[in-house]
mmCIF file of C-alpha atoms in Angstrom:
data_model
loop_
_atom_site.group_PDB
_atom_site.id
_atom_site.type_symbol
_atom_site.label_atom_id
_atom_site.label_comp_id
_atom_site.label_asym_id
_atom_site.label_seq_id
_atom_site.Cartn_x
_atom_site.Cartn_y
_atom_site.Cartn_z
ATOM 1 C CA MET A 12 -5.375 11.006 43.353
ATOM 2 C CA ASN A 13 -6.143 12.674 40.023
ATOM 3 C CA LEU A 14 -6.072 11.846 36.329
ATOM 4 C CA VAL A 15 -2.432 12.912 35.909
ATOM 5 C CA ILE A 16 -1.287 10.561 38.675
ATOM 6 C CA VAL A 17 -3.309 7.665 37.278
ATOM 7 C CA SER A 18 -1.899 8.260 33.794
ATOM 8 C CA TRP A 19 1.618 8.316 35.213
ATOM 9 C CA LEU A 20 1.106 5.066 37.095
ATOM 10 C CA LEU A 21 -0.287 3.362 34.002
ATOM 11 C CA ALA A 22 2.610 4.589 31.880
ATOM 12 C CA LEU A 23 5.038 2.995 34.340
ATOM 13 C CA ALA A 24 3.329 -0.352 33.900
ATOM 14 C CA GLY A 25 4.702 -0.980 30.425
ATOM 15 C CA ASP A 26 6.194 0.362 27.248
ATOM 16 C CA SER A 27 4.533 3.054 25.196
ATOM 17 C CA LEU A 28 3.662 3.052 21.506
ATOM 18 C CA ASP A 29 2.998 5.929 19.130
ATOM 19 C CA LEU A 30 0.965 6.076 15.934
ATOM 20 C CA LYS A 31 3.850 6.793 13.561
ATOM 21 C CA GLU A 32 5.715 3.766 14.854
ATOM 22 C CA CYS A 33 2.633 1.662 14.162
ATOM 23 C CA TYR A 34 2.371 3.075 10.619
ATOM 24 C CA ASP A 35 6.003 2.237 9.919
ATOM 25 C CA LEU A 36 5.771 -1.289 11.300
ATOM 26 C CA ALA A 37 2.476 -2.014 9.523
ATOM 27 C CA VAL A 38 3.830 -0.922 6.156
ATOM 28 C CA GLN A 39 7.213 -2.610 6.575
ATOM 29 C CA ARG A 40 5.672 -5.939 7.543
ATOM 30 C CA TYR A 41 2.601 -5.894 5.333
ATOM 31 C CA PRO A 42 2.838 -8.806 2.843
ATOM 32 C CA LEU A 43 2.310 -6.566 -0.201
ATOM 33 C CA THR A 44 5.397 -4.495 0.683
ATOM 34 C CA ARG A 45 7.625 -7.285 -0.629
ATOM 35 C CA GLN A 46 6.077 -6.823 -4.058
ATOM 36 C CA ILE A 47 7.827 -3.450 -4.491
ATOM 37 C CA GLU A 48 11.229 -5.116 -4.443
ATOM 38 C CA THR A 49 9.948 -8.019 -6.543
ATOM 39 C CA TYR A 50 8.723 -5.709 -9.302
ATOM 40 C CA GLY A 51 12.156 -4.069 -9.344
ATOM 41 C CA ARG A 52 13.819 -7.451 -9.770
ATOM 42 C CA ILE A 53 11.392 -8.379 -12.538
ATOM 43 C CA GLN A 54 12.272 -5.178 -14.390
ATOM 44 C CA GLY A 55 15.987 -5.919 -14.013
ATOM 45 C CA LEU A 56 15.546 -9.381 -15.535
ATOM 46 C CA LYS A 57 13.464 -8.053 -18.426
ATOM 47 C CA ASN A 58 16.030 -5.338 -19.136
ATOM 48 C CA ARG A 59 18.783 -7.934 -19.252
ATOM 49 C CA ASN A 60 16.756 -9.936 -21.769
ATOM 50 C CA LEU A 61 16.363 -6.826 -23.904
ATOM 51 C CA THR A 62 20.069 -5.951 -23.612
ATOM 52 C CA VAL A 63 21.194 -9.349 -24.875
ATOM 53 C CA LYS A 64 19.349 -8.651 -28.121
ATOM 54 C CA TYR A 65 22.307 -6.394 -28.961
ATOM 55 C CA LEU A 66 24.645 -9.396 -28.610
ATOM 56 C CA PRO A 67 25.354 -11.931 -31.407
ATOM 57 C CA ASP A 68 22.732 -14.619 -31.870
ATOM 58 C CA LEU A 69 24.139 -18.120 -32.388
ATOM 59 C CA SER A 70 22.179 -21.066 -33.698
ATOM 60 C CA VAL A 71 22.956 -24.570 -34.942
ATOM 61 C CA SER A 72 20.862 -26.382 -37.517
ATOM 62 C CA ALA A 73 21.049 -29.786 -39.146
ATOM 63 C CA GLN A 74 19.144 -30.933 -42.201
ATOM 64 C CA THR A 75 18.944 -33.953 -44.474
ATOM 65 C CA SER A 76 16.726 -34.287 -47.504
ATOM 66 C CA TYR A 77 16.090 -36.373 -50.575
ATOM 67 C CA GLN A 78 14.963 -34.943 -53.890
ATOM 68 C CA SER A 79 13.462 -36.778 -56.828
ATOM 69 C CA GLN A 80 15.544 -35.023 -59.443
ATOM 70 C CA VAL A 81 18.927 -33.307 -59.583
ATOM 71 C CA THR A 82 20.609 -30.967 -62.017
ATOM 72 C CA GLU A 83 22.108 -32.704 -65.066
ATOM 73 C CA VAL A 84 24.256 -31.185 -67.802
ATOM 74 C CA PRO A 85 23.089 -32.436 -71.247
ATOM 75 C CA LEU A 86 26.584 -32.222 -72.768
ATOM 76 C CA ALA A 87 29.225 -34.796 -73.576
ATOM 77 C CA ILE A 88 32.847 -33.689 -73.422
ATOM 78 C CA PRO A 89 35.358 -36.105 -74.959
ATOM 79 C CA GLY A 90 37.657 -37.494 -72.291
ATOM 80 C CA GLN A 91 35.685 -35.881 -69.484
ATOM 81 C CA SER A 92 32.816 -37.083 -67.347
ATOM 82 C CA ILE A 93 30.486 -34.600 -65.717
ATOM 83 C CA PRO A 94 29.506 -35.830 -62.259
ATOM 84 C CA THR A 95 25.844 -36.170 -61.368
ATOM 85 C CA PRO A 96 24.857 -34.718 -57.925
ATOM 86 C CA HIS A 97 23.468 -37.048 -55.278
ATOM 87 C CA LYS A 98 19.754 -36.967 -54.710
ATOM 88 C CA ASP A 99 20.266 -37.042 -50.941
ATOM 89 C CA SER A 100 21.793 -34.023 -49.183
ATOM 90 C CA TYR A 101 23.173 -33.344 -45.705
ATOM 91 C CA GLN A 102 23.911 -30.047 -43.998
ATOM 92 C CA LEU A 103 25.199 -29.031 -40.546
ATOM 93 C CA SER A 104 25.309 -25.246 -40.083
ATOM 94 C CA LEU A 105 26.408 -22.747 -37.460
ATOM 95 C CA SER A 106 24.749 -19.346 -37.915
ATOM 96 C CA VAL A 107 25.782 -16.098 -36.258
ATOM 97 C CA SER A 108 23.657 -12.967 -36.625
ATOM 98 C CA GLN A 109 24.235 -9.539 -35.145
ATOM 99 C CA LEU A 110 21.650 -6.772 -34.888
ATOM 100 C CA VAL A 111 23.112 -3.623 -36.387
ATOM 101 C CA TYR A 112 20.254 -1.119 -36.160
ATOM 102 C CA ASP A 113 16.596 -1.337 -35.105
ATOM 103 C CA PHE A 114 15.538 2.345 -35.112
ATOM 104 C CA GLY A 115 15.420 2.419 -31.291
ATOM 105 C CA VAL A 116 12.895 -0.400 -30.807
ATOM 106 C CA ILE A 117 14.836 -2.093 -27.988
ATOM 107 C CA ARG A 118 15.442 1.245 -26.281
ATOM 108 C CA LYS A 119 11.700 1.962 -26.378
ATOM 109 C CA GLN A 120 10.961 -1.501 -25.024
ATOM 110 C CA LYS A 121 13.279 -0.775 -22.085
ATOM 111 C CA GLU A 122 11.461 2.489 -21.423
ATOM 112 C CA VAL A 123 8.129 0.641 -21.454
ATOM 113 C CA GLU A 124 9.430 -1.953 -18.964
ATOM 114 C CA SER A 125 10.853 0.772 -16.720
ATOM 115 C CA VAL A 126 7.618 2.729 -16.509
ATOM 116 C CA GLN A 127 5.668 -0.536 -16.125
ATOM 117 C CA ALA A 128 7.753 -1.464 -13.075
ATOM 118 C CA ALA A 129 7.245 2.006 -11.572
ATOM 119 C CA TYR A 130 3.505 1.700 -12.301
ATOM 120 C CA ASP A 131 3.286 -1.700 -10.576
ATOM 121 C CA GLN A 132 5.278 -0.466 -7.569
ATOM 122 C CA GLN A 133 3.100 2.616 -7.204
ATOM 123 C CA ALA A 134 -0.026 0.441 -7.364
ATOM 124 C CA VAL A 135 1.338 -1.386 -4.306
ATOM 125 C CA ARG A 136 1.965 1.935 -2.523
ATOM 126 C CA VAL A 137 -1.645 2.924 -3.188
ATOM 127 C CA GLU A 138 -2.761 -0.246 -1.418
ATOM 128 C CA LEU A 139 -0.293 0.345 1.417
ATOM 129 C CA HIS A 140 -1.789 3.799 1.973
ATOM 130 C CA LYS A 141 -5.051 2.068 2.897
ATOM 131 C CA VAL A 142 -3.256 0.229 5.718
ATOM 132 C CA ARG A 143 -3.138 3.518 7.632
ATOM 133 C CA GLY A 144 -6.914 3.435 8.037
ATOM 134 C CA GLN A 145 -6.776 -0.070 9.505
ATOM 135 C CA VAL A 146 -4.052 0.981 11.923
ATOM 136 C CA ASP A 147 -6.066 4.062 12.901
ATOM 137 C CA ASP A 148 -9.110 1.921 13.745
ATOM 138 C CA ALA A 149 -7.151 -0.396 16.018
ATOM 139 C CA TYR A 150 -4.900 2.272 17.539
ATOM 140 C CA PHE A 151 -7.656 4.688 18.490
ATOM 141 C CA SER A 152 -9.831 1.837 19.783
ATOM 142 C CA VAL A 153 -7.018 0.973 22.186
ATOM 143 C CA LEU A 154 -6.599 4.639 23.074
ATOM 144 C CA LEU A 155 -10.300 5.166 23.820
ATOM 145 C CA LEU A 156 -10.447 2.046 25.983
ATOM 146 C CA GLN A 157 -7.243 3.118 27.694
ATOM 147 C CA GLU A 158 -8.768 6.493 28.564
ATOM 148 C CA LYS A 159 -11.953 4.801 29.738
ATOM 149 C CA GLU A 160 -9.872 2.610 32.041
ATOM 150 C CA ARG A 161 -8.114 5.666 33.432
ATOM 151 C CA SER A 162 -11.436 7.394 34.040
ATOM 152 C CA LEU A 163 -12.779 4.354 35.858
ATOM 153 C CA LEU A 164 -9.669 4.201 38.022
ATOM 154 C CA LEU A 165 -10.112 7.850 38.904
ATOM 155 C CA ASN A 166 -13.776 7.247 39.673
ATOM 156 C CA GLU A 167 -12.837 4.280 41.834
ATOM 157 C CA ALA A 168 -10.334 6.376 43.771
ATOM 158 C CA ASP A 169 -12.890 9.125 44.410
ATOM 159 C CA VAL A 170 -15.541 6.643 45.582
ATOM 160 C CA ARG A 171 -13.057 4.866 47.835
ATOM 161 C CA VAL A 172 -12.033 8.155 49.495
ATOM 162 C CA LYS A 173 -15.676 9.087 50.015
ATOM 163 C CA LEU A 174 -16.435 5.589 51.355
ATOM 164 C CA GLU A 175 -13.758 5.983 54.011
ATOM 165 C CA THR A 176 -15.271 9.324 55.074
ATOM 166 C CA VAL A 177 -18.813 7.887 55.186
ATOM 167 C CA GLN A 178 -17.720 4.793 57.129
ATOM 168 C CA ALA A 179 -16.166 7.051 59.743
ATOM 169 C CA ARG A 180 -19.438 8.978 60.075
ATOM 170 C CA VAL A 181 -21.441 5.736 60.170
ATOM 171 C CA SER A 182 -19.229 4.582 63.026
ATOM 172 C CA SER A 183 -19.890 7.834 64.859
ATOM 173 C CA GLY A 184 -23.629 7.411 64.252
ATOM 174 C CA SER A 185 -24.087 10.562 62.212
ATOM 175 C CA LEU A 186 -24.953 8.645 58.988
ATOM 176 C CA LEU A 187 -27.024 5.533 58.271
ATOM 177 C CA PRO A 188 -25.093 2.337 57.297
ATOM 178 C CA SER A 189 -26.982 2.215 53.997
ATOM 179 C CA ASN A 190 -24.913 5.172 52.761
ATOM 180 C CA ALA A 191 -21.732 3.103 53.102
ATOM 181 C CA ASP A 192 -23.421 0.084 51.467
ATOM 182 C CA VAL A 193 -24.382 2.175 48.429
ATOM 183 C CA LEU A 194 -20.797 3.343 48.018
ATOM 184 C CA GLY A 195 -19.492 -0.223 48.465
ATOM 185 C CA ALA A 196 -21.846 -1.496 45.752
ATOM 186 C CA GLU A 197 -20.675 1.305 43.485
ATOM 187 C CA LEU A 198 -17.062 0.204 43.965
ATOM 188 C CA LEU A 199 -18.006 -3.331 42.898
ATOM 189 C CA ARG A 200 -19.801 -1.986 39.815
ATOM 190 C CA ILE A 201 -16.733 0.058 38.847
ATOM 191 C CA ARG A 202 -14.546 -3.039 39.189
ATOM 192 C CA GLN A 203 -16.913 -4.932 36.891
ATOM 193 C CA ASN A 204 -16.640 -2.188 34.302
ATOM 194 C CA LEU A 205 -12.878 -2.187 34.664
ATOM 195 C CA ALA A 206 -12.728 -5.930 33.985
ATOM 196 C CA GLU A 207 -14.906 -5.520 30.897
ATOM 197 C CA VAL A 208 -12.870 -2.585 29.573
ATOM 198 C CA ARG A 209 -9.580 -4.415 30.101
ATOM 199 C CA VAL A 210 -10.772 -7.428 28.111
ATOM 200 C CA SER A 211 -11.952 -5.161 25.277
ATOM 201 C CA ARG A 212 -8.634 -3.314 25.338
ATOM 202 C CA GLN A 213 -6.762 -6.612 25.200
ATOM 203 C CA ASN A 214 -8.749 -7.605 22.097
ATOM 204 C CA ALA A 215 -8.039 -4.259 20.445
ATOM 205 C CA LEU A 216 -4.338 -4.656 21.265
ATOM 206 C CA ALA A 217 -4.374 -8.104 19.675
ATOM 207 C CA THR A 218 -5.769 -6.604 16.464
ATOM 208 C CA LEU A 219 -3.118 -3.882 16.492
ATOM 209 C CA ALA A 220 -0.412 -6.487 17.131
ATOM 210 C CA LEU A 221 -1.524 -8.402 14.038
ATOM 211 C CA LEU A 222 -1.399 -5.259 11.927
ATOM 212 C CA ILE A 223 2.126 -4.293 12.994
ATOM 213 C CA ASP A 224 3.290 -7.929 13.225
ATOM 214 C CA ARG A 225 4.702 -7.414 16.680
ATOM 215 C CA PRO A 226 3.600 -8.896 20.023
ATOM 216 C CA LEU A 227 2.139 -6.338 22.409
ATOM 217 C CA ASP A 228 1.973 -6.802 26.134
ATOM 218 C CA THR A 229 -1.301 -5.875 27.783
ATOM 219 C CA ALA A 230 0.607 -3.356 29.906
ATOM 220 C CA VAL A 231 1.662 -1.321 26.874
ATOM 221 C CA THR A 232 0.196 2.172 26.586
ATOM 222 C CA VAL A 233 -0.496 4.070 23.392
ATOM 223 C CA ARG A 234 0.163 7.779 23.199
ATOM 224 C CA LEU A 235 -2.264 10.349 21.901
ATOM 225 C CA PRO A 236 -0.689 11.597 18.656
ATOM 226 C CA ALA A 237 0.075 15.296 18.521
ATOM 227 C CA VAL A 238 -1.095 16.987 15.332
ATOM 228 C CA ASP A 239 0.078 20.448 14.455
ATOM 229 C CA ALA A 240 -2.168 23.057 12.897
ATOM 230 C CA LEU A 241 -3.628 21.856 9.616
ATOM 231 C CA SER A 242 -3.268 25.179 7.831
ATOM 232 C CA GLY A 243 -0.896 25.160 4.901
ATOM 233 C CA VAL A 244 -1.192 21.434 4.170
ATOM 234 C CA GLY A 245 -2.529 20.160 0.907
ATOM 235 C CA GLY A 246 -1.443 19.611 -2.663
ATOM 236 C CA LYS A 247 -1.496 16.461 -4.719
ATOM 237 C CA LYS A 248 0.277 14.195 -2.230
ATOM 238 C CA ARG A 249 -1.917 11.129 -2.390
ATOM 239 C CA PRO A 250 -0.084 8.148 -3.956
ATOM 240 C CA GLU A 251 -2.937 7.826 -6.448
ATOM 241 C CA TYR A 252 -1.809 11.014 -8.207
ATOM 242 C CA LEU A 253 1.601 9.568 -9.032
ATOM 243 C CA PHE A 254 -0.139 6.340 -10.002
ATOM 244 C CA PHE A 255 -2.260 8.224 -12.543
ATOM 245 C CA ASP A 256 0.825 10.027 -13.878
ATOM 246 C CA LEU A 257 2.657 6.737 -14.310
ATOM 247 C CA SER A 258 -0.407 5.244 -15.980
ATOM 248 C CA ARG A 259 -0.412 8.053 -18.533
ATOM 249 C CA GLY A 260 3.313 7.637 -19.078
ATOM 250 C CA ARG A 261 2.916 3.893 -19.535
ATOM 251 C CA LEU A 262 0.239 4.353 -22.189
ATOM 252 C CA GLN A 263 2.284 7.007 -24.009
ATOM 253 C CA LYS A 264 5.371 4.791 -24.020
ATOM 254 C CA SER A 265 3.250 1.974 -25.428
ATOM 255 C CA ILE A 266 1.999 4.244 -28.219
ATOM 256 C CA ASP A 267 5.590 5.263 -29.024
ATOM 257 C CA LEU A 268 6.628 1.615 -29.187
ATOM 258 C CA ILE A 269 3.741 0.761 -31.508
ATOM 259 C CA GLY A 270 5.025 3.354 -33.963
ATOM 260 C CA ARG A 271 8.492 1.746 -34.071
ATOM 261 C CA ARG A 272 7.965 -1.981 -33.840
ATOM 262 C CA ASN A 273 7.454 -2.435 -37.626
ATOM 263 C CA LEU A 274 10.358 -0.223 -38.743
ATOM 264 C CA PRO A 275 13.244 -1.883 -40.662
ATOM 265 C CA LYS A 276 15.778 -3.993 -38.812
ATOM 266 C CA ILE A 277 19.308 -4.284 -40.154
ATOM 267 C CA SER A 278 21.596 -7.113 -39.131
ATOM 268 C CA GLY A 279 24.753 -8.864 -40.268
ATOM 269 C CA PHE A 280 25.124 -12.610 -40.479
ATOM 270 C CA VAL A 281 27.670 -15.379 -41.043
ATOM 271 C CA GLN A 282 26.755 -19.012 -41.748
ATOM 272 C CA LEU A 283 29.321 -21.810 -41.551
ATOM 273 C CA THR A 284 28.153 -25.069 -43.128
ATOM 274 C CA TYR A 285 29.537 -28.545 -43.587
ATOM 275 C CA GLY A 286 27.597 -30.865 -45.856
ATOM 276 C CA ARG A 287 26.916 -32.384 -49.214
ATOM 277 C CA PRO A 288 26.496 -30.875 -51.676
ATOM 278 C CA GLY A 289 28.431 -27.684 -50.997
ATOM 279 C CA LEU A 290 28.196 -24.502 -52.983
ATOM 280 C CA ASN A 291 29.476 -26.491 -55.968
ATOM 281 C CA VAL A 292 26.591 -28.821 -56.632
ATOM 282 C CA PHE A 293 28.708 -30.966 -58.866
ATOM 283 C CA GLU A 294 31.137 -31.792 -56.082
ATOM 284 C CA THR A 295 29.937 -35.131 -54.726
ATOM 285 C CA SER A 296 32.013 -35.152 -51.527
ATOM 286 C CA PHE A 297 31.283 -33.392 -48.213
ATOM 287 C CA GLN A 298 32.504 -29.821 -48.161
ATOM 288 C CA GLY A 299 32.755 -26.897 -45.776
ATOM 289 C CA TYR A 300 31.792 -23.376 -46.797
ATOM 290 C CA TYR A 301 30.531 -20.088 -45.412
ATOM 291 C CA ILE A 302 28.149 -17.322 -46.389
ATOM 292 C CA ALA A 303 28.363 -13.785 -44.935
ATOM 293 C CA GLY A 304 26.296 -10.707 -45.576
ATOM 294 C CA VAL A 305 23.959 -8.007 -44.375
ATOM 295 C CA LYS A 306 20.203 -8.232 -44.430
ATOM 296 C CA ALA A 307 17.321 -5.877 -43.783
ATOM 297 C CA SER A 308 13.732 -6.804 -42.935
ATOM 298 C CA TRP A 309 10.706 -4.565 -42.960
ATOM 299 C CA ASN A 310 7.130 -5.557 -42.316
ATOM 300 C CA LEU A 311 5.374 -3.289 -44.780
ATOM 301 C CA TRP A 312 1.779 -4.239 -43.957
ATOM 302 C CA ASN A 313 0.117 -5.655 -40.861
ATOM 303 C CA TRP A 314 -3.536 -5.144 -41.763
ATOM 304 C CA GLN A 315 -3.939 -1.986 -39.638
ATOM 305 C CA SER A 316 -2.975 -3.757 -36.402
ATOM 306 C CA ASP A 317 -0.826 -0.786 -35.334
ATOM 307 C CA ALA A 318 -3.667 1.658 -35.912
ATOM 308 C CA ARG A 319 -6.052 -0.438 -33.839
ATOM 309 C CA ASP A 320 -3.502 -0.827 -31.035
ATOM 310 C CA ARG A 321 -2.989 2.951 -30.938
ATOM 311 C CA HIS A 322 -6.754 3.431 -30.844
ATOM 312 C CA VAL A 323 -7.013 1.010 -27.900
ATOM 313 C CA ALA A 324 -4.283 2.930 -26.049
ATOM 314 C CA ARG A 325 -6.075 6.250 -26.604
ATOM 315 C CA LEU A 326 -9.346 4.756 -25.343
ATOM 316 C CA GLN A 327 -7.472 3.569 -22.251
ATOM 317 C CA GLN A 328 -6.216 7.141 -21.790
ATOM 318 C CA GLU A 329 -9.827 8.334 -21.833
ATOM 319 C CA LEU A 330 -10.750 5.723 -19.208
ATOM 320 C CA LEU A 331 -7.816 6.841 -17.084
ATOM 321 C CA THR A 332 -8.908 10.482 -17.300
ATOM 322 C CA ALA A 333 -12.410 9.517 -16.151
ATOM 323 C CA GLN A 334 -10.982 7.496 -13.246
ATOM 324 C CA GLU A 335 -8.815 10.412 -12.130
ATOM 325 C CA GLU A 336 -11.742 12.823 -12.283
ATOM 326 C CA ALA A 337 -13.867 10.454 -10.205
ATOM 327 C CA PHE A 338 -11.039 10.073 -7.686
ATOM 328 C CA GLU A 339 -10.624 13.841 -7.334
ATOM 329 C CA ARG A 340 -14.352 14.320 -6.843
ATOM 330 C CA ASN A 341 -14.529 11.635 -4.154
ATOM 331 C CA LEU A 342 -11.402 13.058 -2.542
ATOM 332 C CA SER A 343 -12.953 16.537 -2.398
ATOM 333 C CA ILE A 344 -16.001 15.083 -0.654
ATOM 334 C CA ALA A 345 -13.789 13.185 1.810
ATOM 335 C CA VAL A 346 -11.748 16.321 2.581
ATOM 336 C CA GLU A 347 -14.910 18.362 3.172
ATOM 337 C CA ASN A 348 -16.324 15.676 5.478
ATOM 338 C CA ALA A 349 -13.042 15.481 7.414
ATOM 339 C CA SER A 350 -12.936 19.265 7.818
ATOM 340 C CA SER A 351 -16.540 19.331 9.039
ATOM 341 C CA GLU A 352 -15.819 16.581 11.561
ATOM 342 C CA ILE A 353 -12.880 18.563 12.962
ATOM 343 C CA ALA A 354 -14.980 21.723 13.325
ATOM 344 C CA LYS A 355 -17.780 19.760 15.028
ATOM 345 C CA LEU A 356 -15.450 18.149 17.578
ATOM 346 C CA GLU A 357 -13.746 21.445 18.400
ATOM 347 C CA GLU A 358 -17.148 22.938 19.231
ATOM 348 C CA LEU A 359 -18.101 19.885 21.323
ATOM 349 C CA ILE A 360 -14.883 20.173 23.337
ATOM 350 C CA ARG A 361 -15.574 23.845 24.012
ATOM 351 C CA LEU A 362 -19.006 22.920 25.389
ATOM 352 C CA ASP A 363 -17.526 19.967 27.313
ATOM 353 C CA GLU A 364 -15.294 22.345 29.245
ATOM 354 C CA GLU A 365 -18.280 24.433 30.313
ATOM 355 C CA ILE A 366 -20.256 21.336 31.311
ATOM 356 C CA ILE A 367 -17.378 19.972 33.406
ATOM 357 C CA ALA A 368 -16.992 23.283 35.236
ATOM 358 C CA LEU A 369 -20.665 23.140 36.220
ATOM 359 C CA ARG A 370 -20.581 19.439 37.081
ATOM 360 C CA SER A 371 -17.507 19.882 39.285
ATOM 361 C CA ARG A 372 -19.236 22.640 41.261
ATOM 362 C CA ILE A 373 -22.341 20.489 41.718
ATOM 363 C CA THR A 374 -20.294 17.466 42.829
ATOM 364 C CA ARG A 375 -18.427 19.478 45.431
ATOM 365 C CA GLN A 376 -21.737 20.750 46.815
ATOM 366 C CA PHE A 377 -23.221 17.240 47.039
ATOM 367 C CA SER A 378 -20.025 15.897 48.636
ATOM 368 C CA SER A 379 -20.294 18.480 51.389
ATOM 369 C CA GLN A 380 -24.025 17.793 51.810
ATOM 370 C CA LEU A 381 -23.362 14.031 52.082
ATOM 371 C CA ASP A 382 -20.801 14.636 54.811
ATOM 372 C CA ASN A 383 -23.446 16.642 56.672
ATOM 373 C CA GLY A 384 -26.199 14.066 56.099
ATOM 374 C CA VAL A 385 -28.292 16.374 53.884
ATOM 375 C CA VAL A 386 -28.230 14.038 50.826
ATOM 376 C CA THR A 387 -27.827 10.291 50.478
ATOM 377 C CA SER A 388 -24.932 8.399 48.947
ATOM 378 C CA SER A 389 -27.090 7.554 45.919
ATOM 379 C CA GLU A 390 -27.713 11.221 45.226
ATOM 380 C CA TYR A 391 -24.050 11.991 45.632
ATOM 381 C CA LEU A 392 -23.026 9.113 43.336
ATOM 382 C CA ALA A 393 -25.417 10.289 40.641
ATOM 383 C CA GLU A 394 -23.681 13.654 40.527
ATOM 384 C CA LEU A 395 -20.191 12.164 40.832
ATOM 385 C CA ASN A 396 -20.844 9.757 37.957
ATOM 386 C CA ALA A 397 -22.312 12.572 35.874
ATOM 387 C CA GLU A 398 -19.090 14.557 36.375
ATOM 388 C CA HIS A 399 -16.921 11.579 35.480
ATOM 389 C CA GLN A 400 -19.027 10.852 32.411
ATOM 390 C CA ALA A 401 -18.621 14.464 31.335
ATOM 391 C CA ARG A 402 -14.850 14.242 31.790
ATOM 392 C CA LEU A 403 -14.701 10.922 29.931
ATOM 393 C CA LEU A 404 -16.818 12.374 27.132
ATOM 394 C CA MET A 405 -14.513 15.365 26.804
ATOM 395 C CA GLN A 406 -11.447 13.119 26.702
ATOM 396 C CA SER A 407 -13.180 10.948 24.107
ATOM 397 C CA HIS A 408 -13.929 14.043 22.049
ATOM 398 C CA ARG A 409 -10.268 15.077 22.296
ATOM 399 C CA ILE A 410 -9.166 11.667 21.077
ATOM 400 C CA GLN A 411 -11.759 11.785 18.305
ATOM 401 C CA LEU A 412 -10.523 15.242 17.338
ATOM 402 C CA GLN A 413 -6.952 14.006 17.007
ATOM 403 C CA ARG A 414 -8.194 11.069 14.992
ATOM 404 C CA ALA A 415 -10.210 13.380 12.768
ATOM 405 C CA LYS A 416 -7.072 15.441 12.162
ATOM 406 C CA ILE A 417 -5.068 12.290 11.443
ATOM 407 C CA ASN A 418 -7.819 11.168 9.080
ATOM 408 C CA TYR A 419 -7.711 14.565 7.348
ATOM 409 C CA LEU A 420 -3.959 14.185 6.831
ATOM 410 C CA THR A 421 -4.436 10.622 5.569
ATOM 411 C CA VAL A 422 -7.134 11.748 3.142
ATOM 412 C CA ILE A 423 -4.937 14.456 1.606
ATOM 413 C CA GLY A 424 -1.867 12.214 1.597
ATOM 414 C CA GLU A 425 0.257 13.923 4.257
#
């Protein structure tokens, strides 16, 4: 039995899972993901509120009042009586106003809301990018424990085969019984380690299951992700870069809106009123009348509020520039560290291969010497375990190398 056979048998025990599938599931089912759609719906509602400002505005008002003095005409016309207005008045009015022109204020407000929604959605994507690191931790923990289990199974198989050979020689009297006892104790120790590794792997699987929001059977196997050559990758692909761009756009749109919000607004209006007095103050009965016209409003002075708001926006742009520079510096450090880790692991794997070649030769020699009674089972086991540890270490380094490459891609935003 060898490592390939053991891996094949384990793969048959359950379904397999790859890293990309875990990324997709973790992002799809992460609670913050729902916020992307929610921000889009919020923008749609705000845009509808802005659009209705182009529609007529209807209002109803009612008023009653009493005044201490009314208009009197100090003239006497023979045969005529000039009515005196009532001191109490009553009015019920329906007003309709229609915005005619606002110098693009509503259009600018829509642009601000649009870029704000994109900004909020990208902020969520920045947080979702961090989920990859959590998935990596759980996924590669399972993978390392899975490889350790496979190594232990291989070790167990080798010890069992050797135990059968030694027991045959003990029966023939060519070896002492203690040699078989040592190998039997080693089998029990391996089974203990297997039990411990399987519990740890189950815990790691439980963590991964929580991250991807999907139940995972203990028989599931995770596949070592294949990473192509890293040459040619790069560029500003991290979601933070788009976030910074949207932040700048949001601030610029806000500055543009500040420059327009106090421009003139032109609107038409119609007011229908029923009350007493009407437009003729000398008519003492209730009357209906209307007033129609066009009006313009312009806030000529707001005590430099616009200037201060623009200053605040420019200061926020300076803060944003500093944040982006700090991000790029930290990213450069992270990329350099990831590259160094990859180079280190590639060198370790090269040395692992040389160590395993030597350890395999030594183990074969000690196996032959044990069969001939030259060395004891303890001496043989020491060399066998050293070879298996070297193989496990190399496989761990290979897994760590793939993780380092995955981490490099995550750091640069691939």
